[in-house]
Amino acid sequence: LMFSFILGFYINKSYASPVIDTTQTGSLTIYKYEVADLSEFTTPGTGETETVTTTSTTKPLQGVKFEIYKVGGVSTIQTDSGDPSSYTPSGSAITNGTTNSSGVISFSGLELGRYYVKEVEAPENVSTRTAPFFVDIPMTNTNGTDWIYDVKAYPKNQTVYGSAVLTKVDANTDEKLPGAKFDLHQTELNGTS
């Protein structure tokens, strides 16, 4: 009997849930990326810092606007609120913001609880927007041993850059000139082509 009690104590101690510090506020930092193929990114987020390798087809995305709605208090954390894509928030967004040139937007001073995050605007080249999602502040770390009050999210957008249609016209008459040939060059941000 004593052995069972001691074993139970150690098992419970190693998996004990930490207590949420309700005197704290939290934050949500969104790191927004554009990618050529969303199927490369299928791992769910953890709320912790992730390493995203930036390449010519995976890079930070500026100009994406998010709205955040408070869904519930601390008692709603880690409960199932259903499918975020079919959820309709009540009331107005408590805050909103747009990603900067590094693809980052941060919301600080958030009360603890559950939030609904919705992408509401994106650049023209975005072909697939990020679906709305729920975020708990705080949320448990991947080991389940502590709470993350400063949550990080890494949503991705699939982008497609359009094609160019060029037509040569006479400068005086605006008539189309058949047989014109064009060379199209891509210029990088650093000015090289």
CSV table of N, CA and C in Angstrom, one decimal, residues 38-120:
chain,number,residue,atom,x,y,z
A,38,LEU,N,1.4,25.4,-49.8
A,38,LEU,CA,1.0,25.3,-48.4
A,38,LEU,C,1.2,23.8,-47.9
A,39,SER,N,1.2,22.8,-48.8
A,39,SER,CA,1.3,21.4,-48.4
A,39,SER,C,2.6,21.1,-47.7
A,40,GLU,N,3.6,22.0,-47.9
A,40,GLU,CA,4.9,21.8,-47.2
A,40,GLU,C,4.8,22.1,-45.7
A,41,PHE,N,3.7,22.7,-45.2
A,41,PHE,CA,3.6,23.1,-43.9
A,41,PHE,C,2.4,22.5,-43.2
A,42,THR,N,2.5,21.4,-42.6
A,42,THR,CA,1.3,20.7,-42.1
A,42,THR,C,1.4,20.5,-40.6
A,43,THR,N,2.5,20.9,-40.0
A,43,THR,CA,2.7,20.7,-38.5
A,43,THR,C,1.9,21.8,-37.8
A,44,PRO,N,1.1,21.4,-36.8
A,44,PRO,CA,0.3,22.4,-36.0
A,44,PRO,C,1.3,23.2,-35.2
A,45,GLY,N,0.9,24.5,-34.9
A,45,GLY,CA,1.7,25.3,-34.1
A,45,GLY,C,1.7,24.9,-32.7
A,46,THR,N,2.7,25.4,-31.9
A,46,THR,CA,2.9,25.0,-30.5
A,46,THR,C,2.7,26.2,-29.6
A,47,GLY,N,2.7,27.4,-30.2
A,47,GLY,CA,2.7,28.6,-29.4
A,47,GLY,C,4.1,29.1,-29.0
A,48,GLU,N,5.1,28.2,-29.2
A,48,GLU,CA,6.4,28.6,-28.9
A,48,GLU,C,7.2,29.1,-30.1
A,49,THR,N,8.4,29.6,-29.9
A,49,THR,CA,9.2,30.1,-31.0
A,49,THR,C,9.6,28.9,-31.9
A,50,GLU,N,9.4,29.2,-33.2
A,50,GLU,CA,9.7,28.2,-34.3
A,50,GLU,C,10.8,28.8,-35.2
A,51,THR,N,11.5,27.9,-35.9
A,51,THR,CA,12.4,28.4,-36.9
A,51,THR,C,11.8,28.1,-38.2
A,52,VAL,N,11.6,29.2,-39.0
A,52,VAL,CA,11.1,29.1,-40.3
A,52,VAL,C,12.3,29.5,-41.3
A,53,THR,N,12.7,28.6,-42.1
A,53,THR,CA,13.7,28.9,-43.1
A,53,THR,C,13.2,29.7,-44.2
A,54,THR,N,13.7,30.9,-44.4
A,54,THR,CA,13.2,31.8,-45.5
A,54,THR,C,14.0,31.5,-46.7
A,55,THR,N,13.3,31.4,-47.8
A,55,THR,CA,13.9,31.1,-49.1
A,55,THR,C,13.2,32.0,-50.1
A,56,SER,N,13.5,31.8,-51.4
A,56,SER,CA,12.8,32.7,-52.4
A,56,SER,C,11.3,32.4,-52.5
A,57,THR,N,10.9,31.2,-52.0
A,57,THR,CA,9.5,30.9,-52.1
A,57,THR,C,8.8,30.9,-50.7
A,58,THR,N,9.6,31.1,-49.6
A,58,THR,CA,9.0,31.2,-48.3
A,58,THR,C,9.7,32.4,-47.6
A,59,LYS,N,8.9,33.5,-47.5
A,59,LYS,CA,9.4,34.7,-47.0
A,59,LYS,C,8.4,35.5,-46.2
A,60,PRO,N,8.8,36.4,-45.4
A,60,PRO,CA,7.9,37.2,-44.6
A,60,PRO,C,6.9,38.0,-45.5
A,61,LEU,N,5.7,38.1,-45.0
A,61,LEU,CA,4.6,38.8,-45.8
A,61,LEU,C,4.1,40.0,-45.1
A,62,GLN,N,4.4,41.2,-45.7
A,62,GLN,CA,3.9,42.5,-45.2
A,62,GLN,C,2.5,42.8,-45.6
A,63,GLY,N,1.8,43.5,-44.9
A,63,GLY,CA,0.5,44.1,-45.3
A,63,GLY,C,-0.7,43.1,-45.1
A,64,VAL,N,-0.6,42.2,-44.1
A,64,VAL,CA,-1.7,41.3,-43.8
A,64,VAL,C,-2.4,41.8,-42.5
A,65,LYS,N,-3.7,42.1,-42.6
A,65,LYS,CA,-4.4,42.7,-41.4
A,65,LYS,C,-5.1,41.6,-40.7
A,66,PHE,N,-5.0,41.6,-39.4
A,66,PHE,CA,-5.7,40.6,-38.5
A,66,PHE,C,-6.6,41.3,-37.6
A,67,GLU,N,-7.7,40.7,-37.2
A,67,GLU,CA,-8.6,41.2,-36.2
A,67,GLU,C,-8.7,40.1,-35.1
A,68,ILE,N,-8.7,40.6,-33.8
A,68,ILE,CA,-8.8,39.6,-32.7
A,68,ILE,C,-10.0,39.9,-31.9
A,69,TYR,N,-10.8,38.8,-31.6
A,69,TYR,CA,-12.0,38.9,-30.8
A,69,TYR,C,-11.8,38.0,-29.5
A,70,LYS,N,-12.2,38.5,-28.4
A,70,LYS,CA,-12.2,37.8,-27.2
A,70,LYS,C,-13.4,36.8,-27.2
A,71,VAL,N,-13.1,35.5,-27.0
A,71,VAL,CA,-14.2,34.5,-27.0
A,71,VAL,C,-14.6,34.1,-25.6
A,72,GLY,N,-13.6,34.0,-24.7
A,72,GLY,CA,-14.0,33.6,-23.3
A,72,GLY,C,-12.8,33.9,-22.4
A,73,GLY,N,-13.1,33.7,-21.1
A,73,GLY,CA,-12.1,33.9,-20.0
A,73,GLY,C,-11.2,32.7,-19.8
A,74,VAL,N,-10.6,32.7,-18.7
A,74,VAL,CA,-9.6,31.7,-18.3
A,74,VAL,C,-10.3,30.3,-18.3
A,75,SER,N,-11.6,30.3,-17.9
A,75,SER,CA,-12.3,29.0,-17.8
A,75,SER,C,-12.5,28.3,-19.1
A,76,THR,N,-12.3,29.0,-20.2
A,76,THR,CA,-12.5,28.5,-21.6
A,76,THR,C,-11.2,28.0,-22.2
A,77,ILE,N,-10.1,28.2,-21.5
A,77,ILE,CA,-8.8,27.8,-22.0
A,77,ILE,C,-8.8,26.2,-22.1
A,78,GLN,N,-8.3,25.8,-23.3
A,78,GLN,CA,-8.1,24.4,-23.6
A,78,GLN,C,-9.4,23.6,-23.5
A,79,THR,N,-10.5,24.2,-23.8
A,79,THR,CA,-11.8,23.5,-24.0
A,79,THR,C,-12.1,23.6,-25.5
A,80,ASP,N,-12.9,22.7,-26.0
A,80,ASP,CA,-13.2,22.7,-27.4
A,80,ASP,C,-14.3,23.7,-27.7
A,81,SER,N,-14.0,24.6,-28.6
A,81,SER,CA,-14.9,25.7,-29.0
A,81,SER,C,-15.5,25.4,-30.4
A,82,GLY,N,-15.2,24.3,-30.9
A,82,GLY,CA,-15.7,23.9,-32.2
A,82,GLY,C,-14.7,24.4,-33.3
A,83,ASP,N,-15.2,24.3,-34.5
A,83,ASP,CA,-14.4,24.7,-35.7
A,83,ASP,C,-14.3,26.2,-35.9
A,84,PRO,N,-13.1,26.8,-35.9
A,84,PRO,CA,-13.0,28.2,-36.0
A,84,PRO,C,-13.5,28.8,-37.3
A,85,SER,N,-13.5,27.9,-38.4
A,85,SER,CA,-13.9,28.4,-39.7
A,85,SER,C,-15.4,28.6,-39.7
A,86,SER,N,-16.2,28.0,-38.8
A,86,SER,CA,-17.6,28.2,-38.8
A,86,SER,C,-18.1,29.0,-37.7
A,87,TYR,N,-17.1,29.5,-36.9
A,87,TYR,CA,-17.5,30.4,-35.7
A,87,TYR,C,-17.8,31.8,-36.2
A,88,THR,N,-18.8,32.4,-35.6
A,88,THR,CA,-19.1,33.8,-35.9
A,88,THR,C,-18.9,34.6,-34.6
A,89,PRO,N,-17.9,35.5,-34.5
A,89,PRO,CA,-17.7,36.2,-33.3
A,89,PRO,C,-18.9,37.2,-33.0
A,90,SER,N,-19.2,37.4,-31.8
A,90,SER,CA,-20.2,38.4,-31.4
A,90,SER,C,-19.5,39.7,-31.0
A,91,GLY,N,-20.0,40.8,-31.4
A,91,GLY,CA,-19.4,42.1,-31.0
A,91,GLY,C,-18.3,42.5,-32.0
A,92,SER,N,-17.6,43.5,-31.6
A,92,SER,CA,-16.5,44.0,-32.4
A,92,SER,C,-15.2,43.4,-32.0
A,93,ALA,N,-14.2,43.5,-32.9
A,93,ALA,CA,-12.9,43.1,-32.6
A,93,ALA,C,-12.3,43.9,-31.5
A,94,ILE,N,-11.6,43.3,-30.6
A,94,ILE,CA,-11.0,44.1,-29.5
A,94,ILE,C,-9.7,44.8,-29.9
A,95,THR,N,-9.1,44.3,-31.0
A,95,THR,CA,-7.9,45.0,-31.6
A,95,THR,C,-7.7,44.5,-33.0
A,96,ASN,N,-6.9,45.2,-33.7
A,96,ASN,CA,-6.5,44.7,-35.0
A,96,ASN,C,-5.1,45.3,-35.4
A,97,GLY,N,-4.5,44.8,-36.4
A,97,GLY,CA,-3.2,45.3,-36.8
A,97,GLY,C,-2.7,44.7,-38.1
A,98,THR,N,-1.7,45.3,-38.7
A,98,THR,CA,-1.2,44.8,-40.0
A,98,THR,C,0.3,44.5,-39.8
A,99,THR,N,0.7,43.4,-40.5
A,99,THR,CA,2.1,42.9,-40.4
A,99,THR,C,3.0,43.9,-41.0
A,100,ASN,N,4.2,44.1,-40.4
A,100,ASN,CA,5.2,45.0,-40.9
A,100,ASN,C,6.0,44.4,-42.0
A,101,SER,N,7.1,45.1,-42.3
A,101,SER,CA,8.0,44.6,-43.4
A,101,SER,C,8.7,43.3,-43.1
A,102,SER,N,8.7,43.0,-41.8
A,102,SER,CA,9.3,41.7,-41.4
A,102,SER,C,8.2,40.6,-41.3
A,103,GLY,N,7.0,40.9,-41.7
A,103,GLY,CA,5.9,40.0,-41.6
A,103,GLY,C,5.4,39.8,-40.2
A,104,VAL,N,5.6,40.7,-39.3
A,104,VAL,CA,5.3,40.5,-37.8
A,104,VAL,C,4.3,41.5,-37.4
A,105,ILE,N,3.4,41.1,-36.5
A,105,ILE,CA,2.5,42.0,-35.8
A,105,ILE,C,2.3,41.4,-34.4
A,106,SER,N,2.4,42.3,-33.4
A,106,SER,CA,2.3,41.8,-32.0
A,106,SER,C,1.2,42.5,-31.3
A,107,PHE,N,0.5,41.8,-30.5
A,107,PHE,CA,-0.6,42.3,-29.7
A,107,PHE,C,-0.3,42.0,-28.2
A,108,SER,N,0.0,43.1,-27.4
A,108,SER,CA,0.4,42.9,-26.0
A,108,SER,C,-0.7,43.3,-25.1
A,109,GLY,N,-0.5,43.0,-23.8
A,109,GLY,CA,-1.5,43.4,-22.8
A,109,GLY,C,-2.8,42.7,-22.9
A,110,LEU,N,-2.9,41.5,-23.5
A,110,LEU,CA,-4.1,40.8,-23.6
A,110,LEU,C,-4.5,40.1,-22.3
A,111,GLU,N,-5.8,40.2,-22.0
A,111,GLU,CA,-6.3,39.5,-20.8
A,111,GLU,C,-6.2,38.0,-21.1
A,112,LEU,N,-6.1,37.2,-20.0
A,112,LEU,CA,-6.0,35.8,-20.2
A,112,LEU,C,-7.4,35.3,-20.7
A,113,GLY,N,-7.3,34.3,-21.5
A,113,GLY,CA,-8.6,33.7,-22.1
A,113,GLY,C,-8.4,33.2,-23.5
A,114,ARG,N,-9.5,32.9,-24.1
A,114,ARG,CA,-9.5,32.4,-25.5
A,114,ARG,C,-9.8,33.5,-26.5
A,115,TYR,N,-9.1,33.5,-27.6
A,115,TYR,CA,-9.2,34.5,-28.7
A,115,TYR,C,-9.5,33.9,-30.0
A,116,TYR,N,-10.3,34.6,-30.8
A,116,TYR,CA,-10.5,34.2,-32.2
A,116,TYR,C,-9.7,35.2,-33.1
A,117,VAL,N,-8.9,34.6,-33.9
A,117,VAL,CA,-8.0,35.5,-34.8
A,117,VAL,C,-8.4,35.3,-36.2
A,118,LYS,N,-8.7,36.4,-36.9
A,118,LYS,CA,-9.2,36.3,-38.3
A,118,LYS,C,-8.3,37.2,-39.2
A,119,GLU,N,-7.9,36.7,-40.3
A,119,GLU,CA,-7.2,37.5,-41.3
A,119,GLU,C,-8.3,38.2,-42.1
A,120,VAL,N,-8.2,39.5,-42.2
A,120,VAL,CA,-9.3,40.2,-42.9
A,120,VAL,C,-8.8,40.9,-44.2
